[in-house]
C-alpha positions as protocol buffer text, in pm:
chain_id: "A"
residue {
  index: 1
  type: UNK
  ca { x: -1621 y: 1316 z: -1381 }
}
residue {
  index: 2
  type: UNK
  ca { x: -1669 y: 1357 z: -1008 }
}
residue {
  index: 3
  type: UNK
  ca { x: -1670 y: 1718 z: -875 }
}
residue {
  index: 4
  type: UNK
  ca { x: -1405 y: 1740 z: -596 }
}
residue {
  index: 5
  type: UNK
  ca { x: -1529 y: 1992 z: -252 }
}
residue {
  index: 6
  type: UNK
  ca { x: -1287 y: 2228 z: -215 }
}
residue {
  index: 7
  type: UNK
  ca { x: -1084 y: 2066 z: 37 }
}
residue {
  index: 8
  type: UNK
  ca { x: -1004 y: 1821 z: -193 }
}
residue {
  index: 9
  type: UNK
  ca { x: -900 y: 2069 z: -494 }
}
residue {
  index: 10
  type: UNK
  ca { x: -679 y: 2247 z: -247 }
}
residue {
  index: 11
  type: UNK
  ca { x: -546 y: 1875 z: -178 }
}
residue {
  index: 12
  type: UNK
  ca { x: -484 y: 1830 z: -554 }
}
residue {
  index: 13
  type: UNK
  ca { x: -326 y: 2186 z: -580 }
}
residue {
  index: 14
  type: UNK
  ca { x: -31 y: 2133 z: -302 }
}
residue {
  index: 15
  type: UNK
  ca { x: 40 y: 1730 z: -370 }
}
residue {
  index: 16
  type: UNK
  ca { x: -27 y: 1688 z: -730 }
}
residue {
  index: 17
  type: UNK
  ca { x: 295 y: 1778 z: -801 }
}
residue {
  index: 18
  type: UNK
  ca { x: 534 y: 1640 z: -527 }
}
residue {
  index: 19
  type: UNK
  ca { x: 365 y: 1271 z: -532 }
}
residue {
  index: 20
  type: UNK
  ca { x: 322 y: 1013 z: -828 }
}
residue {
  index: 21
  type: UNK
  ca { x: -8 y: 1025 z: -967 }
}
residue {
  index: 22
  type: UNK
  ca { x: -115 y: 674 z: -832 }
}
residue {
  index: 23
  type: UNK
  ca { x: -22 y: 712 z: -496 }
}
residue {
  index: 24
  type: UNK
  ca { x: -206 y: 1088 z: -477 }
}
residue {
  index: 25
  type: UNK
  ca { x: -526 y: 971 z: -594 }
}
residue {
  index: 26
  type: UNK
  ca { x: -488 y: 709 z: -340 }
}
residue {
  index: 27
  type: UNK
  ca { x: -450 y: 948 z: -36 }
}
residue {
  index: 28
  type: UNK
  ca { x: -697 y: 1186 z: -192 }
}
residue {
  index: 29
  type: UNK
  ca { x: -961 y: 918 z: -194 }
}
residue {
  index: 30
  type: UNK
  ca { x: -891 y: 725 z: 115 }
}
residue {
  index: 31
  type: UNK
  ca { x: -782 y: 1028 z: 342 }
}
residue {
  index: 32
  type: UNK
  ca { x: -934 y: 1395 z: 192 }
}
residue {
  index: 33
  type: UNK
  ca { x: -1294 y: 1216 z: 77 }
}
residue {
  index: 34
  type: UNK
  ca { x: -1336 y: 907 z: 326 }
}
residue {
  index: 35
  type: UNK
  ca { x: -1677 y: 834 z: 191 }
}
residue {
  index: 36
  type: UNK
  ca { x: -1459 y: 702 z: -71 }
}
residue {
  index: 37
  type: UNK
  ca { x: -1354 y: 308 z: -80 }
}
residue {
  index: 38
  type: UNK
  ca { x: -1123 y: 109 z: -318 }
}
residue {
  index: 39
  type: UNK
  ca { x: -1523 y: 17 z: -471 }
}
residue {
  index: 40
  type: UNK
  ca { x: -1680 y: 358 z: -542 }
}
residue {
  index: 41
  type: UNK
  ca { x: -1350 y: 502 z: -676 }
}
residue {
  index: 42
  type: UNK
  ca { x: -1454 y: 701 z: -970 }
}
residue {
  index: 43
  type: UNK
  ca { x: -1395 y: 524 z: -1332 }
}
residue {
  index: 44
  type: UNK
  ca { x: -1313 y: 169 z: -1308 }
}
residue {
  index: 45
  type: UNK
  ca { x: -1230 y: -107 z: -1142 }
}
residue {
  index: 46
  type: UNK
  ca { x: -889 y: -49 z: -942 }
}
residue {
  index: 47
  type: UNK
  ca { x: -625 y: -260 z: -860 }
}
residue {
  index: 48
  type: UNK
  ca { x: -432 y: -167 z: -529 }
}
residue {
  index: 49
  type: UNK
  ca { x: -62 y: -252 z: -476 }
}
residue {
  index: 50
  type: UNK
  ca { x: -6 y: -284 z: -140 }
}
residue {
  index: 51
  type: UNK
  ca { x: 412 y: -210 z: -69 }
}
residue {
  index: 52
  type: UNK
  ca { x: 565 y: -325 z: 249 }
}
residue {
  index: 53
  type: UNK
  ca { x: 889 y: -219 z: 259 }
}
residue {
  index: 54
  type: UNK
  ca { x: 1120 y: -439 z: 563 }
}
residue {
  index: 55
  type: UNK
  ca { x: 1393 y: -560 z: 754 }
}
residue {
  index: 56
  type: UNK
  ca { x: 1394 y: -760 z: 1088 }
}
residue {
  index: 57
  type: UNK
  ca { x: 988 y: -791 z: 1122 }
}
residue {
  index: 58
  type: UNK
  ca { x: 924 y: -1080 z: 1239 }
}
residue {
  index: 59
  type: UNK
  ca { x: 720 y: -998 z: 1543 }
}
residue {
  index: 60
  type: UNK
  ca { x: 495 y: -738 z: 1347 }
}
residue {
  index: 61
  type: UNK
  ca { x: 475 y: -907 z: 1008 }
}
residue {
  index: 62
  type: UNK
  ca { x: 223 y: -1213 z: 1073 }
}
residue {
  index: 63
  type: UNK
  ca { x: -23 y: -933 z: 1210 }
}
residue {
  index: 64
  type: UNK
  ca { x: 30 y: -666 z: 928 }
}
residue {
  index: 65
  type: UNK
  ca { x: 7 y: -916 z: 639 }
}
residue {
  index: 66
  type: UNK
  ca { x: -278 y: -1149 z: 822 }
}
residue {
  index: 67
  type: UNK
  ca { x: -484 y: -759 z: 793 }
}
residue {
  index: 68
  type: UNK
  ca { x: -446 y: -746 z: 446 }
}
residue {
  index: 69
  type: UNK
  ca { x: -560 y: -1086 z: 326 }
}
residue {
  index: 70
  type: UNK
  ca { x: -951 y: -952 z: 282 }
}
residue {
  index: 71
  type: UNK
  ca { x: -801 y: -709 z: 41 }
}
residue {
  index: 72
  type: UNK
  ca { x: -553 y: -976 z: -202 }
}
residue {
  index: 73
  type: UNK
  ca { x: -879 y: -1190 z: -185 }
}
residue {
  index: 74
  type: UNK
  ca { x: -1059 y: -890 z: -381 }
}
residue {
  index: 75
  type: UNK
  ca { x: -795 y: -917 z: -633 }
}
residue {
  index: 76
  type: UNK
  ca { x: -536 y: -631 z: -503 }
}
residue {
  index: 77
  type: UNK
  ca { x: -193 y: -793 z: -438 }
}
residue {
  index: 78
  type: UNK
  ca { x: 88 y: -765 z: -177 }
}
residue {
  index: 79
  type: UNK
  ca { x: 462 y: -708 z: -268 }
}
residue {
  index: 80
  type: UNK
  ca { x: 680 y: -717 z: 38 }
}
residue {
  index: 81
  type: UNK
  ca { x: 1072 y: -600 z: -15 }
}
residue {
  index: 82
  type: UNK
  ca { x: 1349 y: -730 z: 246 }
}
residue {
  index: 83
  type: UNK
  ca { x: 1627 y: -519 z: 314 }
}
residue {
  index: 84
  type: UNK
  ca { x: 1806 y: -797 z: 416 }
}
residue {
  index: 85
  type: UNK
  ca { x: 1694 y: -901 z: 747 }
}
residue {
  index: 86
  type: UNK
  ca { x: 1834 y: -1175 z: 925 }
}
residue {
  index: 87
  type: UNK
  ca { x: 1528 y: -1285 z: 1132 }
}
residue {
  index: 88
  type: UNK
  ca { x: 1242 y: -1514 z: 981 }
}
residue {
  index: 89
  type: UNK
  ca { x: 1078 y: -1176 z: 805 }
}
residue {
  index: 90
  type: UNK
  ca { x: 1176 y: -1300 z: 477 }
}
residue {
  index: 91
  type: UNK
  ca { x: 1010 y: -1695 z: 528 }
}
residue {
  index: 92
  type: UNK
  ca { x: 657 y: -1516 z: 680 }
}
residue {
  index: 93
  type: UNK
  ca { x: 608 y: -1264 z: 397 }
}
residue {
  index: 94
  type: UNK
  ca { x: 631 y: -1525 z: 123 }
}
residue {
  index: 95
  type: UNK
  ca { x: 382 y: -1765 z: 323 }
}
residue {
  index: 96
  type: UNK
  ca { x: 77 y: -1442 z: 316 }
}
residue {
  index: 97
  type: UNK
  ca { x: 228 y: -1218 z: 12 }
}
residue {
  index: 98
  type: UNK
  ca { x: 183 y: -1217 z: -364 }
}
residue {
  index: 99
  type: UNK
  ca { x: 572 y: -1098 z: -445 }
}
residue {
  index: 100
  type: UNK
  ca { x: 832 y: -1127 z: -192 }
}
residue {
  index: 101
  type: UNK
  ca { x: 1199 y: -943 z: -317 }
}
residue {
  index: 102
  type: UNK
  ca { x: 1510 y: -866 z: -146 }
}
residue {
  index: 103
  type: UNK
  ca { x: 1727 y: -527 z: -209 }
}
residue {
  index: 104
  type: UNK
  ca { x: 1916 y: -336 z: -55 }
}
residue {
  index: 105
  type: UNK
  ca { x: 1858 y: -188 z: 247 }
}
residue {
  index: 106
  type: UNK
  ca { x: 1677 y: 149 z: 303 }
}
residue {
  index: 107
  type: UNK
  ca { x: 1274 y: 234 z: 300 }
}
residue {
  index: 108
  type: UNK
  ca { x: 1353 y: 436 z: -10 }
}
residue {
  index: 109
  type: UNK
  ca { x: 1522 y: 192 z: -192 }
}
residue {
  index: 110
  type: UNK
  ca { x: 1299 y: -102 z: -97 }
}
residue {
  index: 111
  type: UNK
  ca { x: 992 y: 130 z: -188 }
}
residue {
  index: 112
  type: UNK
  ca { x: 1122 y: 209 z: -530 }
}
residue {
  index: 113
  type: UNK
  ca { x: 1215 y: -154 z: -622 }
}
residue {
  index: 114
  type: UNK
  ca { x: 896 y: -235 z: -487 }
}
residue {
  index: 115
  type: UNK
  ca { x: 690 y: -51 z: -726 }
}
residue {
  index: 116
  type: UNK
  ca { x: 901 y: -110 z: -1040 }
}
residue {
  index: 117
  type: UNK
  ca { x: 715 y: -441 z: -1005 }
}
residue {
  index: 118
  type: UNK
  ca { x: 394 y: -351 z: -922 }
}
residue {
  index: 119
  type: UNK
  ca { x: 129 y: -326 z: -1126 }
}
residue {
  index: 120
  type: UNK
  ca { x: -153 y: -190 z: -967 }
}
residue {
  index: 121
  type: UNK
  ca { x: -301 y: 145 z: -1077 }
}
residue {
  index: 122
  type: UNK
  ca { x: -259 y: 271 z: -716 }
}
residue {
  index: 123
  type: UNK
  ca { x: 97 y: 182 z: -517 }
}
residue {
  index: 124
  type: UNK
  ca { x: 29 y: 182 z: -128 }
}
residue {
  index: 125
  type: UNK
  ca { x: 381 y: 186 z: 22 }
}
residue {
  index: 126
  type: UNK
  ca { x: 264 y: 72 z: 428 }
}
residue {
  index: 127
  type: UNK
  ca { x: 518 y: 3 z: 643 }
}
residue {
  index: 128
  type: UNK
  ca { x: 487 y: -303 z: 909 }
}
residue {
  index: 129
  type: UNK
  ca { x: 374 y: -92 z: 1190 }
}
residue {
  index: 130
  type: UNK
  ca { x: 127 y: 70 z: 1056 }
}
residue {
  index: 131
  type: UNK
  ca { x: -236 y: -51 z: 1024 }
}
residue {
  index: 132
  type: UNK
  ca { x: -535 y: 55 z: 779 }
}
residue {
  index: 133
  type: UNK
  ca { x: -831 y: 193 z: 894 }
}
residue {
  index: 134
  type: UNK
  ca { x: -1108 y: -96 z: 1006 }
}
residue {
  index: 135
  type: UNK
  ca { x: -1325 y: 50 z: 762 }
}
residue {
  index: 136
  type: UNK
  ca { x: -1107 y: 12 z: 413 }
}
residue {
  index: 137
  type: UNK
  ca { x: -1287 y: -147 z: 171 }
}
């Protein structure tokens, strides 16, 4: 069992109970301890499941996805949901992603139907304008 600093058990103390518990121990071991990686995460091996929720992306989508590849080639996967775009968003995300689904539109609702189909012990809902850090593993 890893002993948290007391940053991090304050962390635990406000978010444990307004976020799902996969996608708190994500931002408690990427963001509160950043020695941390997706590799040293205490326990197990760990499979990430990267959510991208869209509509009309085309011009940032290449770049986001094309970012992510080192990570599905470690085994974590990529689930992008369209809300029902009318560019080419929808024909680039199934070319570089593991699950590509359409719902309705609205972040909420694509992020929800989004992780009723993932898997992964951690959800990482990242929308197309924003990057990781360089240095996730």
């Amino acid at each position: 069992m890893a002993v948290l600093p007391v940053r991090a058990a304050a962390a635990v103390a406000h978010c444990s109970e307004i976020l799902p518990a996969k996608t708190f121990f994500l931002l408690l071991a990427l963001s509160v301890l950043p020695e941390y990686s997706l590799r040293n995460i205490p326990g197990a091996l760990v499979m990430l499941s990267i959510i991208l929720p869209v509509l009309n992306e085309e011009a940032s989508l290449p770049d986001v996805l094309a970012r992510l590849q080192y990570l599905r080639q470690q085994g974590h996967e990529i689930i992008v949901v369209d809300g029902g775009s009318h560019d080419n968003s929808l024909m680039l995300a199934q070319q570089a992603a593991d699950k590509v689904i359409v719902s309705q539109p609205g972040r909420a609702i694509q992020m929800n139907s989004g992780a009723e189909l993932a898997p992964g012990d951690i959800l990482l809902f990242l929308h197309a304008d924003t990057r990781l850090p360089e240095d996730v593993e």
